[in-house]
Amino acid sequence: MSKFTCSPLLIFSFILFFTGQNLASAQEKWTLSVNKEGIQVYTRPIENSKIKAIKVVTNIPAASSQLLAAIMDIQTCGEWVYHSKENVLIKQVSPLDLIYYSLVDVPWPAEDRDYVVHIQAEQDPQTKVITVNSPCIPGYVAEKKDIVRISHSVGKWTITPVSKNLVRAEYVLEVDPMGNIPAWLINLFATKGPLETFRNLKAHVQKETYKKARFKLISD
């Protein structure tokens, strides 16, 4: 299986319409905004922010390792992550601990965005729940002309086993997209990004290579 990861690329499925600073800071309850094709998209206000945090929840017919393998395969991220453009591994600490650079294609008139993320995955030995944390970090890659660098974002996957071949996938994100984003573009992407990303992921995870994937520190 691949030594790479693409889970934080989901940041850019939503950079056009959600922003924030700290996952732990939001006190408001989640509000269901979209419920389609078994995919639920929730939002909630963030203190001192005009735009909201996002949470996406869905059940996926897959084992925990299977879904994790799909999320961590950067070489195929463009097949399912909305508007993914370029992904480069910077440092691999371990199979479940990586740093990489990502570039996302943002429709005109907004500028493309890029970022560097440190991803760490771990599993609770009792509940078997897998968490993948993916905060943005500074440095590693110089800022580029005509590309807006994302410097504040926090994303988190939670993979909860439901049965032998069924998991509950949850993704929570707060991100400051930086720069100016037109209101019409925000509205256009408010539902399309999450739905397309998770619809694609449900199909993508069924590849045979992910069904056979195993991690030394992860058990199903």
PDB file of C-alpha atoms in Angstrom:
ATOM      1  CA  MET A   1       0.000   0.000   0.000  1.00  0.00           C
ATOM      2  CA  SER A   2       1.041   3.639  -0.409  1.00  0.00           C
ATOM      3  CA  LYS A   3       3.225   5.431   2.119  1.00  0.00           C
ATOM      4  CA  PHE A   4       1.379   8.677   1.519  1.00  0.00           C
ATOM      5  CA  THR A   5      -1.756  10.349   2.787  1.00  0.00           C
ATOM      6  CA  CYS A   6      -4.415  12.684   1.430  1.00  0.00           C
ATOM      7  CA  SER A   7      -6.870  13.083   4.302  1.00  0.00           C
ATOM      8  CA  PRO A   8      -6.227  16.795   4.895  1.00  0.00           C
ATOM      9  CA  LEU A   9      -6.836  17.511   1.254  1.00  0.00           C
ATOM     10  CA  LEU A  10     -10.454  17.656   2.294  1.00  0.00           C
ATOM     11  CA  ILE A  11      -9.567  21.032   3.705  1.00  0.00           C
ATOM     12  CA  PHE A  12      -9.843  22.321   0.191  1.00  0.00           C
ATOM     13  CA  SER A  13     -13.160  20.729  -0.505  1.00  0.00           C
ATOM     14  CA  PHE A  14     -14.456  23.374   1.853  1.00  0.00           C
ATOM     15  CA  ILE A  15     -12.028  26.314   1.889  1.00  0.00           C
ATOM     16  CA  LEU A  16     -14.414  28.385  -0.193  1.00  0.00           C
ATOM     17  CA  PHE A  17     -17.097  28.509   2.438  1.00  0.00           C
ATOM     18  CA  PHE A  18     -15.954  27.582   5.952  1.00  0.00           C
ATOM     19  CA  THR A  19     -13.383  29.239   8.213  1.00  0.00           C
ATOM     20  CA  GLY A  20     -12.257  29.111  11.828  1.00  0.00           C
ATOM     21  CA  GLN A  21      -9.382  28.801  14.260  1.00  0.00           C
ATOM     22  CA  ASN A  22      -9.821  26.022  16.848  1.00  0.00           C
ATOM     23  CA  LEU A  23     -11.990  22.895  16.851  1.00  0.00           C
ATOM     24  CA  ALA A  24     -12.310  23.050  20.613  1.00  0.00           C
ATOM     25  CA  SER A  25     -13.458  26.682  20.636  1.00  0.00           C
ATOM     26  CA  ALA A  26     -16.911  26.246  19.106  1.00  0.00           C
ATOM     27  CA  GLN A  27     -19.623  25.878  21.732  1.00  0.00           C
ATOM     28  CA  GLU A  28     -22.677  26.002  19.487  1.00  0.00           C
ATOM     29  CA  LYS A  29     -24.551  22.848  18.506  1.00  0.00           C
ATOM     30  CA  TRP A  30     -24.218  21.443  15.023  1.00  0.00           C
ATOM     31  CA  THR A  31     -27.043  22.235  12.591  1.00  0.00           C
ATOM     32  CA  LEU A  32     -27.874  19.843   9.751  1.00  0.00           C
ATOM     33  CA  SER A  33     -27.512  21.728   6.458  1.00  0.00           C
ATOM     34  CA  VAL A  34     -27.549  18.923   3.871  1.00  0.00           C
ATOM     35  CA  ASN A  35     -28.809  15.336   3.999  1.00  0.00           C
ATOM     36  CA  LYS A  36     -28.432  13.614   0.648  1.00  0.00           C
ATOM     37  CA  GLU A  37     -27.370  10.166  -0.541  1.00  0.00           C
ATOM     38  CA  GLY A  38     -26.686   9.103   3.032  1.00  0.00           C
ATOM     39  CA  ILE A  39     -24.257  11.997   3.536  1.00  0.00           C
ATOM     40  CA  GLN A  40     -25.004  14.536   6.260  1.00  0.00           C
ATOM     41  CA  VAL A  41     -23.328  17.950   6.245  1.00  0.00           C
ATOM     42  CA  TYR A  42     -23.522  19.982   9.468  1.00  0.00           C
ATOM     43  CA  THR A  43     -22.397  23.517  10.293  1.00  0.00           C
ATOM     44  CA  ARG A  44     -21.955  25.519  13.459  1.00  0.00           C
ATOM     45  CA  PRO A  45     -20.871  29.060  14.336  1.00  0.00           C
ATOM     46  CA  ILE A  46     -17.363  29.807  15.528  1.00  0.00           C
ATOM     47  CA  GLU A  47     -16.599  32.550  17.996  1.00  0.00           C
ATOM     48  CA  ASN A  48     -15.319  35.732  16.316  1.00  0.00           C
ATOM     49  CA  SER A  49     -15.901  34.324  12.834  1.00  0.00           C
ATOM     50  CA  LYS A  50     -18.507  35.206  10.216  1.00  0.00           C
ATOM     51  CA  ILE A  51     -18.215  31.812   8.512  1.00  0.00           C
ATOM     52  CA  LYS A  52     -18.976  28.414   9.991  1.00  0.00           C
ATOM     53  CA  ALA A  53     -17.222  25.158  10.827  1.00  0.00           C
ATOM     54  CA  ILE A  54     -18.254  21.987   9.028  1.00  0.00           C
ATOM     55  CA  LYS A  55     -18.840  18.370   9.914  1.00  0.00           C
ATOM     56  CA  VAL A  56     -19.564  15.623   7.375  1.00  0.00           C
ATOM     57  CA  VAL A  57     -20.906  12.229   8.486  1.00  0.00           C
ATOM     58  CA  THR A  58     -21.711   9.101   6.498  1.00  0.00           C
ATOM     59  CA  ASN A  59     -21.611   5.301   6.745  1.00  0.00           C
ATOM     60  CA  ILE A  60     -19.253   3.542   4.342  1.00  0.00           C
ATOM     61  CA  PRO A  61     -19.311  -0.191   3.526  1.00  0.00           C
ATOM     62  CA  ALA A  62     -15.664  -0.899   4.368  1.00  0.00           C
ATOM     63  CA  ALA A  63     -13.379  -2.137   7.130  1.00  0.00           C
ATOM     64  CA  SER A  64     -11.528   0.471   9.198  1.00  0.00           C
ATOM     65  CA  SER A  65      -8.141  -0.331   7.645  1.00  0.00           C
ATOM     66  CA  GLN A  66      -9.701  -0.218   4.197  1.00  0.00           C
ATOM     67  CA  LEU A  67     -11.009   3.313   4.629  1.00  0.00           C
ATOM     68  CA  LEU A  68      -7.817   4.484   6.308  1.00  0.00           C
ATOM     69  CA  ALA A  69      -5.768   3.118   3.405  1.00  0.00           C
ATOM     70  CA  ALA A  70      -7.882   5.043   0.894  1.00  0.00           C
ATOM     71  CA  ILE A  71      -7.576   8.253   2.896  1.00  0.00           C
ATOM     72  CA  MET A  72      -3.806   7.799   3.156  1.00  0.00           C
ATOM     73  CA  ASP A  73      -3.135   7.160  -0.509  1.00  0.00           C
ATOM     74  CA  ILE A  74      -2.019  10.515  -1.872  1.00  0.00           C
ATOM     75  CA  GLN A  75      -1.345   9.146  -5.333  1.00  0.00           C
ATOM     76  CA  THR A  76      -5.060   8.730  -6.006  1.00  0.00           C
ATOM     77  CA  CYS A  77      -6.445  11.747  -4.166  1.00  0.00           C
ATOM     78  CA  GLY A  78      -7.348  13.451  -7.412  1.00  0.00           C
ATOM     79  CA  GLU A  79      -9.853  10.672  -8.066  1.00  0.00           C
ATOM     80  CA  TRP A  80     -12.060  11.605  -5.130  1.00  0.00           C
ATOM     81  CA  VAL A  81     -11.004  14.829  -3.363  1.00  0.00           C
ATOM     82  CA  TYR A  82     -12.777  17.862  -4.782  1.00  0.00           C
ATOM     83  CA  HIS A  83     -10.471  20.168  -6.784  1.00  0.00           C
ATOM     84  CA  SER A  84      -7.259  18.434  -5.685  1.00  0.00           C
ATOM     85  CA  LYS A  85      -4.400  19.603  -7.960  1.00  0.00           C
ATOM     86  CA  GLU A  86      -0.964  18.649  -6.556  1.00  0.00           C
ATOM     87  CA  ASN A  87       0.269  16.684  -3.519  1.00  0.00           C
ATOM     88  CA  VAL A  88       3.895  16.185  -2.507  1.00  0.00           C
ATOM     89  CA  LEU A  89       5.246  14.178   0.425  1.00  0.00           C
ATOM     90  CA  ILE A  90       7.747  16.212   2.431  1.00  0.00           C
ATOM     91  CA  LYS A  91       8.584  13.895   5.321  1.00  0.00           C
ATOM     92  CA  GLN A  92       7.442  10.466   6.459  1.00  0.00           C
ATOM     93  CA  VAL A  93       7.964   9.942  10.178  1.00  0.00           C
ATOM     94  CA  SER A  94       6.119   6.622  10.092  1.00  0.00           C
ATOM     95  CA  PRO A  95       3.318   5.017   8.021  1.00  0.00           C
ATOM     96  CA  LEU A  96       0.816   6.890  10.208  1.00  0.00           C
ATOM     97  CA  ASP A  97       2.755  10.139  10.729  1.00  0.00           C
ATOM     98  CA  LEU A  98       3.429  12.333   7.685  1.00  0.00           C
ATOM     99  CA  ILE A  99       4.066  15.879   6.535  1.00  0.00           C
ATOM    100  CA  TYR A 100       3.147  16.964   3.027  1.00  0.00           C
ATOM    101  CA  TYR A 101       2.374  19.887   0.742  1.00  0.00           C
ATOM    102  CA  SER A 102      -0.891  20.275  -1.159  1.00  0.00           C
ATOM    103  CA  LEU A 103      -2.142  22.630  -3.860  1.00  0.00           C
ATOM    104  CA  VAL A 104      -5.799  23.073  -4.750  1.00  0.00           C
ATOM    105  CA  ASP A 105      -7.360  24.519  -7.872  1.00  0.00           C
ATOM    106  CA  VAL A 106      -9.829  27.249  -6.889  1.00  0.00           C
ATOM    107  CA  PRO A 107     -12.155  28.592  -9.631  1.00  0.00           C
ATOM    108  CA  TRP A 108     -11.574  32.078 -11.006  1.00  0.00           C
ATOM    109  CA  PRO A 109     -11.668  34.844  -9.854  1.00  0.00           C
ATOM    110  CA  ALA A 110     -10.280  33.485  -6.571  1.00  0.00           C
ATOM    111  CA  GLU A 111      -6.626  32.435  -6.382  1.00  0.00           C
ATOM    112  CA  ASP A 112      -5.456  28.869  -5.862  1.00  0.00           C
ATOM    113  CA  ARG A 113      -4.638  27.828  -2.289  1.00  0.00           C
ATOM    114  CA  ASP A 114      -1.817  25.711  -0.870  1.00  0.00           C
ATOM    115  CA  TYR A 115      -0.784  24.456   2.545  1.00  0.00           C
ATOM    116  CA  VAL A 116       1.519  22.175   4.537  1.00  0.00           C
ATOM    117  CA  VAL A 117      -0.060  19.691   6.943  1.00  0.00           C
ATOM    118  CA  HIS A 118       1.177  17.346   9.652  1.00  0.00           C
ATOM    119  CA  ILE A 119      -0.999  14.233   9.775  1.00  0.00           C
ATOM    120  CA  GLN A 120      -1.035  11.707  12.602  1.00  0.00           C
ATOM    121  CA  ALA A 121      -3.331   8.670  12.789  1.00  0.00           C
ATOM    122  CA  GLU A 122      -3.916   6.514  15.850  1.00  0.00           C
ATOM    123  CA  GLN A 123      -6.381   3.926  17.133  1.00  0.00           C
ATOM    124  CA  ASP A 124      -7.968   3.469  20.544  1.00  0.00           C
ATOM    125  CA  PRO A 125      -7.090  -0.146  21.501  1.00  0.00           C
ATOM    126  CA  GLN A 126     -10.372  -0.596  23.392  1.00  0.00           C
ATOM    127  CA  THR A 127     -12.979   0.980  21.102  1.00  0.00           C
ATOM    128  CA  LYS A 128     -11.010   0.453  17.832  1.00  0.00           C
ATOM    129  CA  VAL A 129     -11.927   4.020  16.838  1.00  0.00           C
ATOM    130  CA  ILE A 130      -9.338   5.600  14.529  1.00  0.00           C
ATOM    131  CA  THR A 131      -8.617   9.324  14.619  1.00  0.00           C
ATOM    132  CA  VAL A 132      -6.594  11.223  12.042  1.00  0.00           C
ATOM    133  CA  ASN A 133      -5.579  14.748  13.043  1.00  0.00           C
ATOM    134  CA  SER A 134      -4.358  17.108  10.337  1.00  0.00           C
ATOM    135  CA  PRO A 135      -3.423  20.642  11.435  1.00  0.00           C
ATOM    136  CA  CYS A 136      -1.646  23.051   9.099  1.00  0.00           C
ATOM    137  CA  ILE A 137       1.945  23.847  10.065  1.00  0.00           C
ATOM    138  CA  PRO A 138       4.332  26.653   9.024  1.00  0.00           C
ATOM    139  CA  GLY A 139       7.509  26.297   6.994  1.00  0.00           C
ATOM    140  CA  TYR A 140       8.816  23.462   4.805  1.00  0.00           C
ATOM    141  CA  VAL A 141       7.681  25.038   1.527  1.00  0.00           C
ATOM    142  CA  ALA A 142       8.228  28.649   0.463  1.00  0.00           C
ATOM    143  CA  GLU A 143       5.154  30.647  -0.430  1.00  0.00           C
ATOM    144  CA  LYS A 144       4.508  30.923  -4.169  1.00  0.00           C
ATOM    145  CA  LYS A 145       3.454  33.807  -6.380  1.00  0.00           C
ATOM    146  CA  ASP A 146      -0.287  34.041  -7.130  1.00  0.00           C
ATOM    147  CA  ILE A 147      -1.065  31.206  -4.663  1.00  0.00           C
ATOM    148  CA  VAL A 148      -2.597  31.969  -1.262  1.00  0.00           C
ATOM    149  CA  ARG A 149      -0.977  30.048   1.584  1.00  0.00           C
ATOM    150  CA  ILE A 150      -3.401  28.554   4.137  1.00  0.00           C
ATOM    151  CA  SER A 151      -1.855  29.035   7.569  1.00  0.00           C
ATOM    152  CA  HIS A 152      -4.753  28.329   9.958  1.00  0.00           C
ATOM    153  CA  SER A 153      -6.743  25.092   9.707  1.00  0.00           C
ATOM    154  CA  VAL A 154      -7.600  22.083  11.837  1.00  0.00           C
ATOM    155  CA  GLY A 155      -9.123  18.918  10.396  1.00  0.00           C
ATOM    156  CA  LYS A 156     -10.009  15.637  12.064  1.00  0.00           C
ATOM    157  CA  TRP A 157     -11.207  12.264  10.772  1.00  0.00           C
ATOM    158  CA  THR A 158     -12.959   9.819  13.091  1.00  0.00           C
ATOM    159  CA  ILE A 159     -13.465   6.276  11.787  1.00  0.00           C
ATOM    160  CA  THR A 160     -15.796   4.242  13.999  1.00  0.00           C
ATOM    161  CA  PRO A 161     -16.444   0.541  13.296  1.00  0.00           C
ATOM    162  CA  VAL A 162     -20.153  -0.302  13.076  1.00  0.00           C
ATOM    163  CA  SER A 163     -19.886  -3.937  11.955  1.00  0.00           C
ATOM    164  CA  LYS A 164     -17.347  -6.171  10.199  1.00  0.00           C
ATOM    165  CA  ASN A 165     -17.514  -4.300   6.892  1.00  0.00           C
ATOM    166  CA  LEU A 166     -19.217  -1.061   7.830  1.00  0.00           C
ATOM    167  CA  VAL A 167     -17.746   2.091   9.373  1.00  0.00           C
ATOM    168  CA  ARG A 168     -19.044   5.497  10.353  1.00  0.00           C
ATOM    169  CA  ALA A 169     -16.832   8.191   8.846  1.00  0.00           C
ATOM    170  CA  GLU A 170     -16.839  11.672  10.323  1.00  0.00           C
ATOM    171  CA  TYR A 171     -14.794  14.633   9.176  1.00  0.00           C
ATOM    172  CA  VAL A 172     -14.680  17.923  11.093  1.00  0.00           C
ATOM    173  CA  LEU A 173     -12.975  21.014   9.700  1.00  0.00           C
ATOM    174  CA  GLU A 174     -12.284  24.583  10.665  1.00  0.00           C
ATOM    175  CA  VAL A 175     -10.162  26.563   8.208  1.00  0.00           C
ATOM    176  CA  ASP A 176      -9.388  30.170   7.375  1.00  0.00           C
ATOM    177  CA  PRO A 177      -9.200  30.281   3.547  1.00  0.00           C
ATOM    178  CA  MET A 178      -7.275  33.581   3.687  1.00  0.00           C
ATOM    179  CA  GLY A 179      -7.741  36.367   1.158  1.00  0.00           C
ATOM    180  CA  ASN A 180     -10.984  37.431  -0.465  1.00  0.00           C
ATOM    181  CA  ILE A 181     -13.574  34.917  -1.674  1.00  0.00           C
ATOM    182  CA  PRO A 182     -16.590  36.227  -3.651  1.00  0.00           C
ATOM    183  CA  ALA A 183     -19.945  35.618  -1.981  1.00  0.00           C
ATOM    184  CA  TRP A 184     -21.375  33.883  -5.057  1.00  0.00           C
ATOM    185  CA  LEU A 185     -18.468  31.436  -5.060  1.00  0.00           C
ATOM    186  CA  ILE A 186     -18.986  30.700  -1.378  1.00  0.00           C
ATOM    187  CA  ASN A 187     -22.647  29.908  -2.043  1.00  0.00           C
ATOM    188  CA  LEU A 188     -21.819  27.792  -5.099  1.00  0.00           C
ATOM    189  CA  PHE A 189     -19.491  25.529  -3.130  1.00  0.00           C
ATOM    190  CA  ALA A 190     -21.532  25.378   0.068  1.00  0.00           C
ATOM    191  CA  THR A 191     -22.888  21.896  -0.687  1.00  0.00           C
ATOM    192  CA  LYS A 192     -21.144  20.688  -3.841  1.00  0.00           C
ATOM    193  CA  GLY A 193     -17.684  20.140  -2.334  1.00  0.00           C
ATOM    194  CA  PRO A 194     -18.652  17.894   0.611  1.00  0.00           C
ATOM    195  CA  LEU A 195     -21.191  15.861  -1.368  1.00  0.00           C
ATOM    196  CA  GLU A 196     -18.932  15.209  -4.351  1.00  0.00           C
ATOM    197  CA  THR A 197     -15.930  14.366  -2.167  1.00  0.00           C
ATOM    198  CA  PHE A 198     -17.753  11.851  -0.003  1.00  0.00           C
ATOM    199  CA  ARG A 199     -19.734  10.388  -2.894  1.00  0.00           C
ATOM    200  CA  ASN A 200     -16.453   9.774  -4.710  1.00  0.00           C
ATOM    201  CA  LEU A 201     -14.796   8.387  -1.586  1.00  0.00           C
ATOM    202  CA  LYS A 202     -17.525   5.779  -1.146  1.00  0.00           C
ATOM    203  CA  ALA A 203     -16.764   4.399  -4.591  1.00  0.00           C
ATOM    204  CA  HIS A 204     -13.003   4.887  -4.412  1.00  0.00           C
ATOM    205  CA  VAL A 205     -12.599   2.899  -1.178  1.00  0.00           C
ATOM    206  CA  GLN A 206     -13.928  -0.229  -2.876  1.00  0.00           C
ATOM    207  CA  LYS A 207     -10.732  -0.749  -4.874  1.00  0.00           C
ATOM    208  CA  GLU A 208      -9.164  -4.153  -4.251  1.00  0.00           C
ATOM    209  CA  THR A 209      -5.873  -2.627  -3.100  1.00  0.00           C
ATOM    210  CA  TYR A 210      -7.603  -0.966  -0.136  1.00  0.00           C
ATOM    211  CA  LYS A 211      -9.557  -4.081   0.780  1.00  0.00           C
ATOM    212  CA  LYS A 212      -6.221  -5.891   1.196  1.00  0.00           C
ATOM    213  CA  ALA A 213      -4.465  -3.064   3.056  1.00  0.00           C
ATOM    214  CA  ARG A 214      -3.125  -3.617   6.572  1.00  0.00           C
ATOM    215  CA  PHE A 215      -1.379  -1.387   9.085  1.00  0.00           C
ATOM    216  CA  LYS A 216       0.908  -2.709  11.832  1.00  0.00           C
ATOM    217  CA  LEU A 217      -0.657  -0.504  14.519  1.00  0.00           C
ATOM    218  CA  ILE A 218      -4.273  -0.684  13.283  1.00  0.00           C
ATOM    219  CA  SER A 219      -6.660  -3.583  13.828  1.00  0.00           C
ATOM    220  CA  ASP A 220     -10.149  -4.160  12.465  1.00  0.00           C
TER     221      ASP A 220
END
